[in-house]
């Protein structure tokens, strides 16, 4: 099949090039802009069965006017002093500036210190740290919605104008915090990472290819091939996102995400360059055999075509297995990257050889083309791989034992990798939301601006009546007494005061009574929907800990257990009640649950899928199982080393690797790692048919050593480019993927795999010799 394809491309290369150019131009004109179709946000793509999603539905039903999904808090601080009347006046004027911008910014509600009921909680008490007041913007957007980038930019512009118009009191500080601020900064950092990654990837690939080939035109083959396939693939994805708008395609819900572009770029440049390098290396070998350019292209593609397809298939299938995830971003991103890689593979099998055929000997300028009298030597080969392959094949037991002795301790550490879902901790300390959060912490409880909402739904109850209010008051006290809870706001305690007895005629008591009867309180804490008949009550629980922190999730679990116990207790007034919770911490917990479940499922599916590809290609089950075991070892070693490095790097601020690192590391490393094994094994089988088992193994290892190392260096270089952004997750993942690829190409592929194959062949030969030696003896004794 691949021989036929090679002949076709060699003969019809002008058609092939023209067809690819036409497809690229057509898709570029037809497809919408990538930026216009991308989405983001993590919590928006949780399964419908998750508690936070069910809670949001109940909230929308019981409190339809409450459309807020995230908050943006503007904190105005007077450090080491009390806010003066001029400070407060300036803050009030700033709030008035935002009022006409509500529609533009998607503001549902704007609260200040002057807002009835809630305003009392938006100015801190004077302390040694000073005093602060807050302008709270409740937004329609989920905290990681892409539109928050625009919102933050506009808010920054308003604040800059307010700071420099001359009337801002001297010494006053202003900061931004809240879920929307954190999410917007994460998206801005992701955009920065994408731009840096794209530029760094191209530069690194060019530099490495020039070091390998030292021929500028030859470098252009992989660059043009990958650039063309990247354009075709991303425009194709953009078009596919619009398919659901066609009649009869209402079921289609395919999405692409902002951060997906990072993975598309690095994987396409890494894998695409690898494919082109193997094709070019074999093309040189065929020229050295004396074949003309056209015949050499056809022969090269015929020899390496199966290896290229097989190696790409492991990555494509591995990424495709993410389709079975419950988390929407995994379910869409994996297949999207797999589709892009499929396009790149097709380009490497057709467009790249067509370019080689079109340019002929000129592609090697300023050097002469390889020929029988002019053999090329790979820039990274020399005699090193010849010596290494001879040693490994001659001493396989020593090589295996030594390698495992070094690797196994790190793999043991990698078995138990700690992960964190702390979004705030992922940001660079210089980000506005990080600095604003630190400013707010000095004056308010960490969860004050982002409380957890608890909804109590009990059929037949009337929480808008006295008995219902008493029932709510008792639960308010019970929640308040849980360690870690700063305050609880409800119809019984709308100001979040400590529950209990109070003097109704004292100033504080009068404020409390007035707040209870206020229309805002009634509408905020007990449903006003007629069909629900007062059966849904709301509690806003303020935590002492940051909403993204593990401590906040632990407290949430304790609240959940408390409420579940009340609902299941036949003697409780809350027996049979349904409790639901909404808020950032609830979403983070759901994200943790669904991604942990997805990781186990995807790891199993990827392992089985890649193993199936290996068995189909190699037709050697034992060898295939060993190859899987070798990349799994590489994964655990990489995870262990990565955790050690970043725990040292970040010190006390390190609470674990970002939650995205283990799953993407596993899928990409296991799938890509097998690429190099397939490249090696297909050459081993070819050389063994020609030279015999051990001589063929040694020759294949030597012949592929330099080119596989080059591929590994390029792939690692593309992953290193992920470290040029400011997001900690990309930094960790870029390091881990680069390390894992280098482990595969420098240890697993040249040492562990040939050593095992050598041992396996020696065992097979001994068993065969013993069987052959025993057969005549057995026959003689029988006669």
XYZ file of C-alpha atoms in Angstrom:
783
model
C 0.000 0.000 0.000
C 2.681 2.501 1.002
C 4.780 1.537 -2.016
C 1.815 2.385 -4.241
C 1.339 5.689 -2.403
C 5.030 6.472 -2.829
C 4.866 5.788 -6.577
C 1.770 7.978 -6.921
C 3.289 10.934 -5.022
C 6.589 10.629 -6.915
C 4.778 10.727 -10.264
C 1.954 13.152 -9.473
C 3.760 15.501 -7.081
C 2.496 18.734 -8.763
C -1.095 17.583 -8.245
C -0.439 16.700 -4.624
C 1.102 20.092 -3.819
C -1.610 21.993 -5.690
C -4.391 20.051 -3.936
C -3.004 20.814 -0.474
C -2.631 24.506 -1.296
C -6.193 24.679 -2.637
C -7.561 22.958 0.490
C -5.629 25.314 2.776
C -6.798 28.438 0.921
C -10.403 27.222 0.735
C -10.638 26.363 4.415
C -8.973 29.624 5.389
C -11.662 31.561 3.546
C -14.601 29.418 4.682
C -13.743 28.911 8.347
C -14.526 31.422 11.114
C -11.633 32.908 13.072
C -10.248 30.598 15.735
C -10.629 33.304 18.394
C -14.337 33.622 17.566
C -15.202 29.953 18.176
C -13.034 29.042 21.156
C -14.477 28.592 24.623
C -13.018 28.323 28.074
C -14.020 27.742 31.628
C -13.732 24.524 33.575
C -16.828 24.493 35.752
C -19.123 25.166 32.774
C -18.326 21.723 31.327
C -19.035 19.500 34.292
C -21.525 16.640 33.789
C -25.181 17.498 34.419
C -25.283 14.998 37.303
C -22.709 16.872 39.406
C -24.028 18.594 42.591
C -22.909 22.077 41.525
C -24.812 21.785 38.234
C -27.953 20.465 39.953
C -27.650 23.227 42.544
C -27.423 25.885 39.833
C -30.624 24.547 38.261
C -32.459 24.711 41.601
C -31.124 28.220 42.203
C -32.355 29.352 38.779
C -35.778 27.870 39.485
C -36.223 29.156 43.043
C -34.472 32.512 42.607
C -34.908 33.375 38.906
C -33.776 36.963 39.430
C -30.420 35.777 40.766
C -28.449 35.456 37.541
C -24.977 35.894 39.031
C -22.376 33.212 38.235
C -19.205 34.977 39.409
C -18.031 38.062 41.239
C -15.562 40.834 40.572
C -14.603 42.796 43.688
C -12.894 46.188 43.618
C -11.193 46.676 46.986
C -10.328 50.232 48.094
C -7.863 50.258 51.011
C -6.449 52.870 53.349
C -3.317 51.110 54.679
C -2.591 51.455 58.388
C -5.405 53.903 58.902
C -9.142 54.508 58.831
C -10.943 55.353 55.604
C -11.588 59.091 55.606
C -14.723 60.783 54.354
C -12.852 61.774 51.161
C -11.752 58.140 50.677
C -15.337 56.916 50.988
C -16.606 59.676 48.706
C -14.070 58.700 46.055
C -15.171 55.036 46.356
C -18.827 56.076 46.001
C -18.014 58.130 42.898
C -16.143 55.147 41.433
C -19.203 52.942 41.949
C -21.319 55.525 40.115
C -18.948 55.276 37.138
C -19.680 51.556 36.869
C -23.485 51.895 37.032
C -23.970 52.969 33.363
C -21.493 50.245 32.313
C -23.562 47.426 33.837
C -24.969 46.164 30.536
C -21.609 46.379 28.770
C -19.863 44.429 31.530
C -22.660 41.907 32.089
C -23.240 43.107 35.662
C -26.318 41.568 37.299
C -26.019 43.490 40.571
C -23.708 46.214 41.852
C -23.285 46.352 45.622
C -21.490 48.987 47.664
C -21.291 50.028 51.294
C -24.519 51.991 50.715
C -26.569 49.031 49.463
C -29.362 48.079 51.845
C -28.767 45.009 54.032
C -25.634 43.685 52.278
C -23.750 46.981 52.355
C -22.928 46.546 56.053
C -20.616 43.606 55.163
C -18.692 45.473 52.459
C -16.665 47.770 54.722
C -14.193 46.276 57.151
C -13.630 47.363 60.715
C -10.543 49.527 61.273
C -7.483 47.513 62.326
C -3.714 47.722 62.439
C -3.678 46.840 58.733
C -5.993 49.756 57.965
C -9.517 49.706 56.567
C -11.087 48.741 53.247
C -14.399 48.980 51.427
C -15.571 46.927 48.466
C -17.488 47.570 45.255
C -18.903 44.163 44.333
C -19.921 43.438 40.735
C -21.987 40.262 40.303
C -21.524 39.003 36.727
C -23.505 36.791 34.367
C -20.298 35.079 33.225
C -18.917 31.912 34.776
C -15.594 32.749 36.439
C -13.530 31.202 33.607
C -15.666 32.541 30.733
C -13.560 33.868 27.851
C -15.531 37.123 27.888
C -14.019 37.924 31.298
C -10.838 38.988 29.493
C -12.802 41.827 27.878
C -14.558 42.651 31.145
C -11.280 42.850 33.068
C -9.699 44.998 30.386
C -12.585 47.449 30.567
C -12.508 47.521 34.390
C -8.745 48.111 34.297
C -9.331 51.035 31.948
C -11.956 52.554 34.264
C -9.674 52.171 37.290
C -6.726 53.676 35.420
C -8.825 56.701 34.467
C -10.019 57.034 38.074
C -6.461 56.843 39.431
C -4.992 59.457 37.111
C -7.755 62.020 36.855
C -6.265 63.810 39.841
C -8.900 63.396 42.558
C -7.868 60.017 43.989
C -6.831 60.571 47.630
C -3.109 60.144 48.161
C -2.047 56.818 49.678
C -5.268 54.999 48.764
C -4.800 51.537 47.254
C -7.107 49.762 44.810
C -7.104 46.044 43.997
C -9.153 43.509 42.028
C -10.194 40.130 43.387
C -13.040 37.625 43.128
C -13.597 34.576 40.957
C -13.995 36.567 37.737
C -10.697 38.378 38.353
C -8.859 35.095 38.951
C -10.470 33.454 35.921
C -9.787 36.442 33.697
C -6.122 36.515 34.731
C -5.852 32.793 34.024
C -7.267 33.309 30.544
C -4.956 36.255 29.882
C -2.013 34.169 31.062
C -3.164 31.302 28.830
C -3.292 33.658 25.819
C 0.230 34.818 26.660
C 1.347 31.190 26.937
C -0.155 30.388 23.526
C 1.669 33.273 21.827
C 4.965 32.471 23.538
C 4.603 28.752 22.823
C 3.925 29.236 19.113
C 6.909 31.537 18.607
C 9.302 29.528 20.780
C 8.269 26.239 19.157
C 8.989 27.483 15.632
C 12.327 29.024 16.637
C 13.481 25.910 18.511
C 12.477 23.567 15.677
C 14.340 25.727 13.139
C 17.481 25.852 15.298
C 17.483 22.096 15.972
C 16.803 21.198 12.334
C 19.619 23.463 11.167
C 21.918 21.749 13.664
C 20.834 18.338 12.353
C 20.832 19.020 8.604
C 22.860 22.210 8.069
C 20.864 22.558 4.842
C 18.365 25.470 4.885
C 16.113 24.133 2.117
C 15.887 20.722 3.774
C 14.761 22.419 6.976
C 11.876 23.950 5.030
C 10.327 20.535 4.274
C 9.067 19.823 7.816
C 8.370 23.501 8.541
C 6.199 24.056 5.457
C 4.502 20.668 5.854
C 3.591 21.301 9.499
C 2.648 24.936 8.917
C 0.306 23.902 6.102
C -1.245 21.063 8.106
C -1.646 23.334 11.162
C -3.581 25.848 9.059
C -5.763 23.144 7.502
C -6.405 21.377 10.825
C -7.289 24.437 12.917
C -9.578 25.835 10.205
C -11.228 22.428 9.897
C -11.843 22.382 13.664
C -13.279 25.896 13.508
C -15.690 24.771 10.788
C -16.704 21.686 12.755
C -17.752 23.857 15.690
C -20.380 25.401 13.407
C -21.846 22.098 12.236
C -24.512 22.186 14.938
C -26.092 25.207 13.241
C -27.098 23.150 10.200
C -30.592 21.597 10.008
C -30.647 18.091 11.463
C -27.419 18.551 13.446
C -28.921 19.804 16.709
C -27.228 16.880 18.475
C -23.756 18.122 17.474
C -22.052 19.895 20.387
C -18.368 19.961 19.466
C -16.278 22.711 21.071
C -12.675 23.887 20.994
C -10.981 25.666 23.870
C -8.421 28.415 24.213
C -5.724 26.267 25.810
C -6.239 23.448 23.270
C -4.206 25.524 20.801
C -1.090 25.071 22.951
C -1.301 21.277 22.720
C -2.125 21.369 19.012
C 0.931 23.485 18.231
C 3.478 21.537 20.275
C 2.188 18.065 19.329
C 1.884 18.869 15.619
C 5.329 20.429 15.455
C 6.840 17.617 17.529
C 5.168 14.620 15.891
C 5.125 16.184 12.416
C 8.831 16.942 12.541
C 9.513 13.391 13.745
C 7.622 11.964 10.761
C 9.498 14.200 8.321
C 12.864 13.347 9.878
C 12.257 9.615 9.474
C 11.090 10.085 5.904
C 14.112 12.240 5.021
C 16.532 9.845 6.751
C 15.196 6.920 4.703
C 15.182 9.073 1.558
C 18.918 9.671 2.077
C 19.526 5.931 2.499
C 17.765 5.207 -0.792
C 19.827 7.874 -2.567
C 22.966 6.261 -1.121
C 21.837 3.012 -2.709
C 21.997 4.757 -6.091
C 18.292 5.386 -6.712
C 17.169 8.480 -8.606
C 15.196 11.110 -6.703
C 11.742 9.933 -7.813
C 12.461 6.275 -7.103
C 14.140 7.170 -3.799
C 11.027 9.082 -2.631
C 8.770 6.154 -3.559
C 11.056 3.597 -1.892
C 11.475 5.701 1.259
C 7.733 6.102 1.703
C 7.220 2.410 0.999
C 9.678 1.452 3.745
C 8.679 3.917 6.492
C 5.007 4.442 5.680
C 3.781 1.683 7.975
C 6.000 2.883 10.825
C 4.806 6.488 10.396
C 1.149 5.471 10.383
C 1.576 3.071 13.277
C 3.450 5.541 15.451
C 0.961 8.319 14.742
C -1.922 5.902 15.335
C -0.817 5.327 18.933
C -0.977 9.065 19.637
C -4.205 9.564 17.677
C -5.949 6.655 19.416
C -4.549 7.640 22.798
C -5.880 11.180 22.478
C -9.107 9.861 20.980
C -9.776 7.833 24.130
C -10.376 11.105 25.937
C -13.725 11.192 24.122
C -15.041 8.815 26.774
C -14.327 11.268 29.607
C -17.200 12.850 31.524
C -15.474 16.219 31.792
C -16.430 18.252 28.726
C -13.008 19.838 28.147
C -11.308 16.435 28.076
C -14.056 14.931 25.918
C -13.670 17.650 23.277
C -9.952 18.463 23.485
C -8.580 14.932 23.040
C -10.395 14.172 19.769
C -9.697 17.717 18.504
C -5.929 17.256 18.913
C -6.199 13.742 17.438
C -7.953 15.113 14.345
C -5.230 17.737 13.888
C -2.558 15.062 14.178
C -4.378 12.948 11.572
C -4.233 15.882 9.149
C -0.519 16.303 9.849
C 0.121 12.590 9.280
C -1.634 12.798 5.916
C 0.504 15.812 4.996
C 3.693 13.974 6.001
C 2.697 11.008 3.810
C 1.853 13.123 0.762
C 2.914 16.776 0.825
C 6.386 16.227 2.386
C 7.487 13.540 -0.131
C 6.034 15.694 -2.928
C 8.301 18.556 -1.787
C 11.305 16.208 -1.765
C 10.459 15.052 -5.281
C 9.890 18.616 -6.533
C 13.231 19.941 -5.284
C 15.407 16.938 -6.125
C 19.116 17.278 -5.346
C 18.762 21.040 -4.744
C 17.136 20.337 -1.367
C 20.562 19.431 0.082
C 22.183 22.773 -0.822
C 24.898 23.832 0.005
C 25.936 20.156 0.127
C 25.813 17.564 -2.614
C 23.020 15.001 -2.535
C 23.844 11.606 -0.939
C 24.980 8.940 -3.410
C 26.770 5.564 -3.368
C 30.068 7.471 -3.451
C 28.954 10.138 -0.988
C 27.315 8.700 2.110
C 25.849 11.057 4.704
C 26.480 10.744 8.400
C 23.775 11.873 10.770
C 24.775 14.941 12.750
C 23.944 13.278 16.067
C 25.181 9.780 15.219
C 28.885 9.511 14.660
C 30.208 6.247 16.020
C 28.403 6.610 19.335
C 25.314 4.623 18.439
C 27.353 1.882 16.806
C 29.351 1.436 20.006
C 26.280 1.737 22.235
C 24.245 -0.785 20.258
C 27.086 -3.310 20.317
C 27.452 -2.985 24.092
C 23.716 -3.233 24.809
C 23.215 -6.300 22.602
C 26.304 -7.980 24.116
C 25.481 -7.200 27.788
C 21.669 -6.976 28.042
C 21.367 -8.200 31.631
C 23.815 -5.639 32.978
C 22.160 -2.797 31.014
C 18.665 -3.731 32.225
C 19.663 -4.169 35.851
C 21.644 -0.928 36.002
C 18.944 1.110 34.285
C 16.186 -0.224 36.520
C 18.284 0.345 39.631
C 18.446 4.045 38.755
C 14.846 4.467 37.542
C 12.741 2.412 39.956
C 13.158 4.712 43.019
C 11.815 7.674 41.017
C 9.007 5.515 39.625
C 8.036 4.565 43.178
C 7.715 8.272 44.043
C 5.649 8.783 40.894
C 3.035 6.281 42.072
C 1.665 8.822 44.551
C 1.619 12.246 42.891
C -0.192 15.000 44.774
C -2.336 17.352 42.693
C -3.906 20.708 43.456
C -6.995 22.480 42.139
C -5.948 25.841 43.553
C -6.496 28.136 40.546
C -5.174 31.189 42.375
C -1.906 29.444 43.202
C -1.390 28.715 39.499
C -1.067 32.406 38.647
C 2.113 34.432 38.720
C 2.360 36.541 41.920
C 2.466 39.690 39.782
C -1.064 39.127 38.418
C -3.617 41.763 39.454
C -6.006 39.215 40.987
C -3.250 37.710 43.152
C -2.217 41.120 44.477
C -5.861 42.114 44.917
C -6.618 38.932 46.842
C -3.700 39.582 49.178
C -5.024 43.120 49.738
C -8.544 41.830 50.524
C -7.212 39.168 52.913
C -5.893 41.865 55.211
C -9.428 43.092 55.916
C -11.975 40.367 55.111
C -12.405 36.653 55.639
C -11.037 34.787 52.617
C -14.491 33.583 51.534
C -16.394 36.780 52.327
C -16.559 37.915 48.702
C -17.241 34.421 47.365
C -19.502 32.547 49.813
C -20.993 29.088 49.381
C -24.730 29.099 48.768
C -26.727 26.311 50.438
C -30.298 25.737 49.215
C -32.783 23.825 51.357
C -35.806 22.441 49.480
C -38.455 20.790 51.661
C -41.918 20.147 50.232
C -44.713 21.308 52.537
C -42.503 23.681 54.530
C -43.204 27.411 54.637
C -39.920 29.150 55.271
C -41.648 32.503 54.804
C -43.579 31.992 58.045
C -42.510 32.174 61.680
C -42.128 28.418 62.248
C -40.054 28.126 59.098
C -37.853 31.041 60.163
C -37.227 29.339 63.511
C -36.222 26.156 61.673
C -33.831 28.193 59.521
C -32.406 29.912 62.615
C -31.506 26.566 64.195
C -29.723 25.373 61.028
C -27.952 28.735 60.738
C -26.525 28.238 64.229
C -25.537 24.641 63.448
C -23.634 25.688 60.314
C -22.048 28.650 62.092
C -20.603 26.398 64.790
C -18.654 24.266 62.285
C -14.899 24.990 62.543
C -13.748 27.102 59.592
C -17.051 28.933 59.081
C -16.696 32.703 59.450
C -20.380 33.612 59.178
C -23.744 32.445 57.846
C -26.265 34.741 56.213
C -29.918 33.631 56.077
C -33.426 34.986 56.610
C -32.711 34.587 60.346
C -29.321 36.337 60.212
C -29.246 38.464 57.029
C -26.227 40.459 58.264
C -24.231 37.341 59.097
C -24.124 38.105 62.816
C -23.468 35.438 65.405
C -26.731 33.508 65.859
C -28.399 33.645 69.243
C -30.206 35.924 71.639
C -30.089 39.686 70.924
C -31.539 42.870 72.402
C -34.262 43.983 69.955
C -34.113 47.628 71.131
C -30.351 48.019 70.933
C -28.920 49.701 67.789
C -27.594 46.328 66.578
C -30.913 44.638 67.330
C -32.881 47.295 65.472
C -30.633 46.912 62.422
C -31.126 43.162 62.550
C -34.924 43.441 62.765
C -35.008 45.984 59.938
C -32.810 43.751 57.769
C -35.026 40.718 58.395
C -38.146 42.519 57.141
C -36.475 44.251 54.219
C -37.737 43.246 50.774
C -34.165 42.502 49.623
C -33.762 40.015 52.478
C -37.073 38.306 51.782
C -36.309 37.975 48.069
C -32.712 36.871 48.646
C -33.205 34.148 51.265
C -36.676 32.639 50.679
C -38.081 31.795 47.265
C -40.788 34.119 45.988
C -41.853 31.752 43.190
C -45.551 31.037 43.679
C -45.468 27.377 42.659
C -42.755 26.606 45.239
C -44.881 28.199 47.988
C -42.006 29.257 50.251
C -40.426 25.771 50.301
C -36.880 26.807 49.314
C -34.557 28.691 51.673
C -31.095 30.031 51.016
C -28.016 30.239 53.255
C -24.786 32.034 52.293
C -21.880 30.467 54.189
C -18.620 32.426 54.415
C -15.436 30.356 54.868
C -12.219 31.422 56.555
C -10.227 29.744 53.773
C -9.743 30.683 50.121
C -12.462 29.226 47.856
C -9.882 27.342 45.750
C -7.988 25.818 48.676
C -8.046 22.165 49.844
C -9.097 23.395 53.321
C -12.219 24.963 51.807
C -13.079 21.674 50.065
C -12.632 19.781 53.357
C -15.005 22.205 55.116
C -17.495 21.819 52.275
C -17.426 18.050 52.746
C -18.151 18.482 56.453
C -21.112 20.737 55.683
C -22.354 18.204 53.143
C -22.117 15.411 55.701
C -23.973 17.517 58.290
C -26.806 18.301 55.895
C -27.047 14.713 54.684
C -27.316 13.504 58.286
C -30.129 15.978 58.980
C -32.023 14.916 55.876
C -31.725 11.249 56.769
C -32.651 11.668 60.460
C -36.331 10.749 60.961
C -36.426 12.862 64.144
C -35.004 15.989 62.491
C -37.145 18.896 61.310
C -35.171 18.625 58.060
C -36.046 14.964 57.452
C -36.513 14.362 53.727
C -35.222 17.797 52.746
C -33.090 18.131 49.643
C -29.975 20.241 50.044
C -28.011 21.714 47.144
C -24.860 23.827 47.122
C -23.498 26.349 44.657
C -20.265 28.301 44.561
C -16.668 28.193 43.417
C -15.591 25.686 46.068
C -18.494 23.384 45.149
C -17.440 23.539 41.503
C -13.820 22.837 42.411
C -14.852 19.766 44.399
C -16.970 18.491 41.509
C -14.102 19.132 39.114
C -11.827 17.087 41.364
C -14.283 14.195 41.523
C -14.955 14.033 37.796
C -11.327 14.445 36.691
C -10.060 11.798 39.112
C -12.661 9.385 37.741
C -11.812 10.342 34.157
C -8.099 9.878 34.765
C -8.540 6.261 35.869
C -10.812 5.513 32.911
C -8.608 7.226 30.332
C -5.426 5.595 31.620
C -6.979 2.167 31.151
C -8.436 2.950 27.736
C -5.216 4.523 26.436
C -3.136 1.580 27.623
C -5.447 -0.954 25.967
C -5.738 1.054 22.736
C -1.988 1.577 22.352
C -1.314 -2.082 23.174
C -3.795 -3.121 20.481
C -2.001 -0.949 17.900
C 1.362 -2.449 18.861
C 0.077 -6.015 18.552
C -1.491 -5.302 15.149
C 1.695 -3.684 13.801
C 4.362 -5.918 15.380
C 2.375 -9.173 15.744
C 4.454 -9.928 18.845
C 2.254 -9.844 22.003
C 5.095 -10.392 24.511
C 7.223 -7.634 23.004
C 4.190 -5.344 22.793
C 3.387 -5.828 26.481
C 7.000 -5.045 27.374
C 6.913 -1.874 25.284
C 3.801 -0.738 27.172
C 5.500 -1.537 30.484
C 8.559 0.488 29.432
C 6.574 3.671 28.704
C 4.544 3.224 31.894
C 7.828 3.083 33.774
C 8.896 6.249 31.966
C 5.629 7.948 32.990
C 6.012 7.116 36.680
C 9.688 8.114 36.689
C 8.800 11.424 35.039
C 5.955 12.097 37.484
C 8.215 11.373 40.460
C 11.055 13.594 39.261
C 8.656 16.394 38.276
C 7.090 16.421 41.724
C 10.533 16.543 43.365
C 11.741 19.371 41.136
C 8.730 21.635 41.604
C 8.387 20.993 45.312
C 11.964 22.288 45.583
C 11.351 25.102 43.073
C 8.206 26.569 44.646
C 8.940 25.647 48.253
C 6.142 26.270 50.723
C 3.772 27.508 47.994
C 3.835 24.070 46.329
C 0.746 22.058 47.254
C 1.007 19.540 44.430
C 1.184 19.411 40.645
C -1.617 21.106 38.766
C -4.558 18.754 38.262
C -4.167 18.762 34.463
C -0.566 17.537 34.531
C -0.990 13.792 35.347
C -3.717 13.073 32.790
C -2.144 14.934 29.854
C 1.291 13.637 30.785
C 0.003 10.063 30.770
C -1.906 10.287 27.484
C 0.806 12.140 25.559
C 3.807 10.335 27.038
C 2.398 6.818 26.644
C 1.187 7.513 23.109
C 4.189 9.534 21.887
C 6.639 7.278 23.703
C 5.466 4.339 21.647
C 6.200 6.307 18.459
C 9.924 5.789 18.969
C 9.477 2.146 19.903
C 7.538 1.544 16.693
C 10.202 3.346 14.646
C 12.840 1.097 16.218
C 10.912 -2.205 16.118
C 9.826 -1.909 12.499
C 13.490 -1.349 11.538
C 14.586 -4.220 13.799
C 12.217 -6.626 12.042
C 13.443 -5.406 8.653
C 17.135 -5.793 9.555
C 16.602 -9.171 11.263
C 15.133 -10.591 8.061
C 18.335 -9.522 6.326
C 21.059 -10.098 8.942
C 19.649 -12.427 11.574
C 18.284 -11.859 15.113
C 21.134 -10.283 17.102
C 23.054 -8.739 14.200
C 19.819 -7.240 12.877
C 18.943 -5.876 16.327
C 22.373 -4.290 16.661
C 22.264 -2.806 13.159
C 18.736 -1.396 13.589
C 19.627 0.171 16.936
C 22.720 1.812 15.451
C 20.987 2.981 12.270
C 18.022 4.548 14.084
C 19.902 5.873 17.124
C 20.800 9.279 15.745
C 17.516 9.967 13.994
C 15.398 8.908 16.995
C 17.556 11.046 19.267
C 17.050 13.984 16.922
C 13.302 13.364 16.981
C 13.328 13.213 20.765
C 15.314 16.432 21.071
C 12.904 18.214 18.729
C 9.837 16.843 20.524
C 11.322 17.820 23.895
C 12.102 21.255 22.482
C 8.498 21.809 21.429
C 7.319 20.816 24.902
C 9.909 23.058 26.567
C 8.303 25.961 24.719
C 5.268 25.484 26.998
C 7.441 26.754 29.853
C 7.697 30.249 28.339
C 4.270 31.285 29.687
C 3.366 32.347 33.212
C 0.808 29.647 34.118
C 2.237 27.180 36.592
C 0.325 24.292 34.977
C 2.003 24.905 31.603
C 5.372 25.254 33.302
C 4.964 21.912 35.072
C 3.523 20.125 32.050
C 6.171 21.476 29.676
C 8.928 20.299 32.005
C 7.334 16.892 32.575
C 6.689 16.181 28.885
C 10.190 17.279 27.883
C 11.739 15.106 30.588
C 9.540 12.142 29.675
C 10.387 12.330 25.972
C 14.112 12.570 26.708
C 13.846 9.550 29.021
C 12.175 7.629 26.213
C 14.705 8.571 23.564
C 17.855 8.429 25.696
C 17.156 5.499 28.045
C 14.049 3.472 27.196
C 14.499 3.245 23.434
C 18.309 2.792 23.158
C 18.834 0.766 26.360
C 15.773 -0.928 27.863
C 14.121 -2.030 24.617
C 17.201 -3.461 22.793
C 18.408 -5.092 26.033
C 15.074 -6.867 26.496
C 14.965 -7.951 22.846
C 18.504 -9.286 23.125
C 17.637 -11.237 26.285
C 14.445 -12.536 24.708
C 16.355 -13.736 21.631
C 18.996 -15.414 23.778
C 16.330 -17.219 25.810
C 14.526 -18.248 22.628
C 17.771 -19.536 21.107
C 18.655 -21.566 24.239
C 15.213 -23.127 24.429
C 15.342 -23.968 20.743
C 18.847 -25.467 21.029
C 17.847 -27.578 24.028
C 14.739 -28.788 22.268
C 16.710 -29.645 19.156
C 19.397 -31.357 21.246
C 16.825 -33.341 23.193
C 14.789 -34.566 20.237
C 17.320 -37.101 18.819
C 18.113 -38.408 22.306
C 14.469 -38.972 23.020
C 14.097 -40.704 19.682
C 17.166 -42.928 20.319
C 15.997 -44.027 23.752
C 12.630 -44.901 22.327
C 14.188 -47.174 19.707
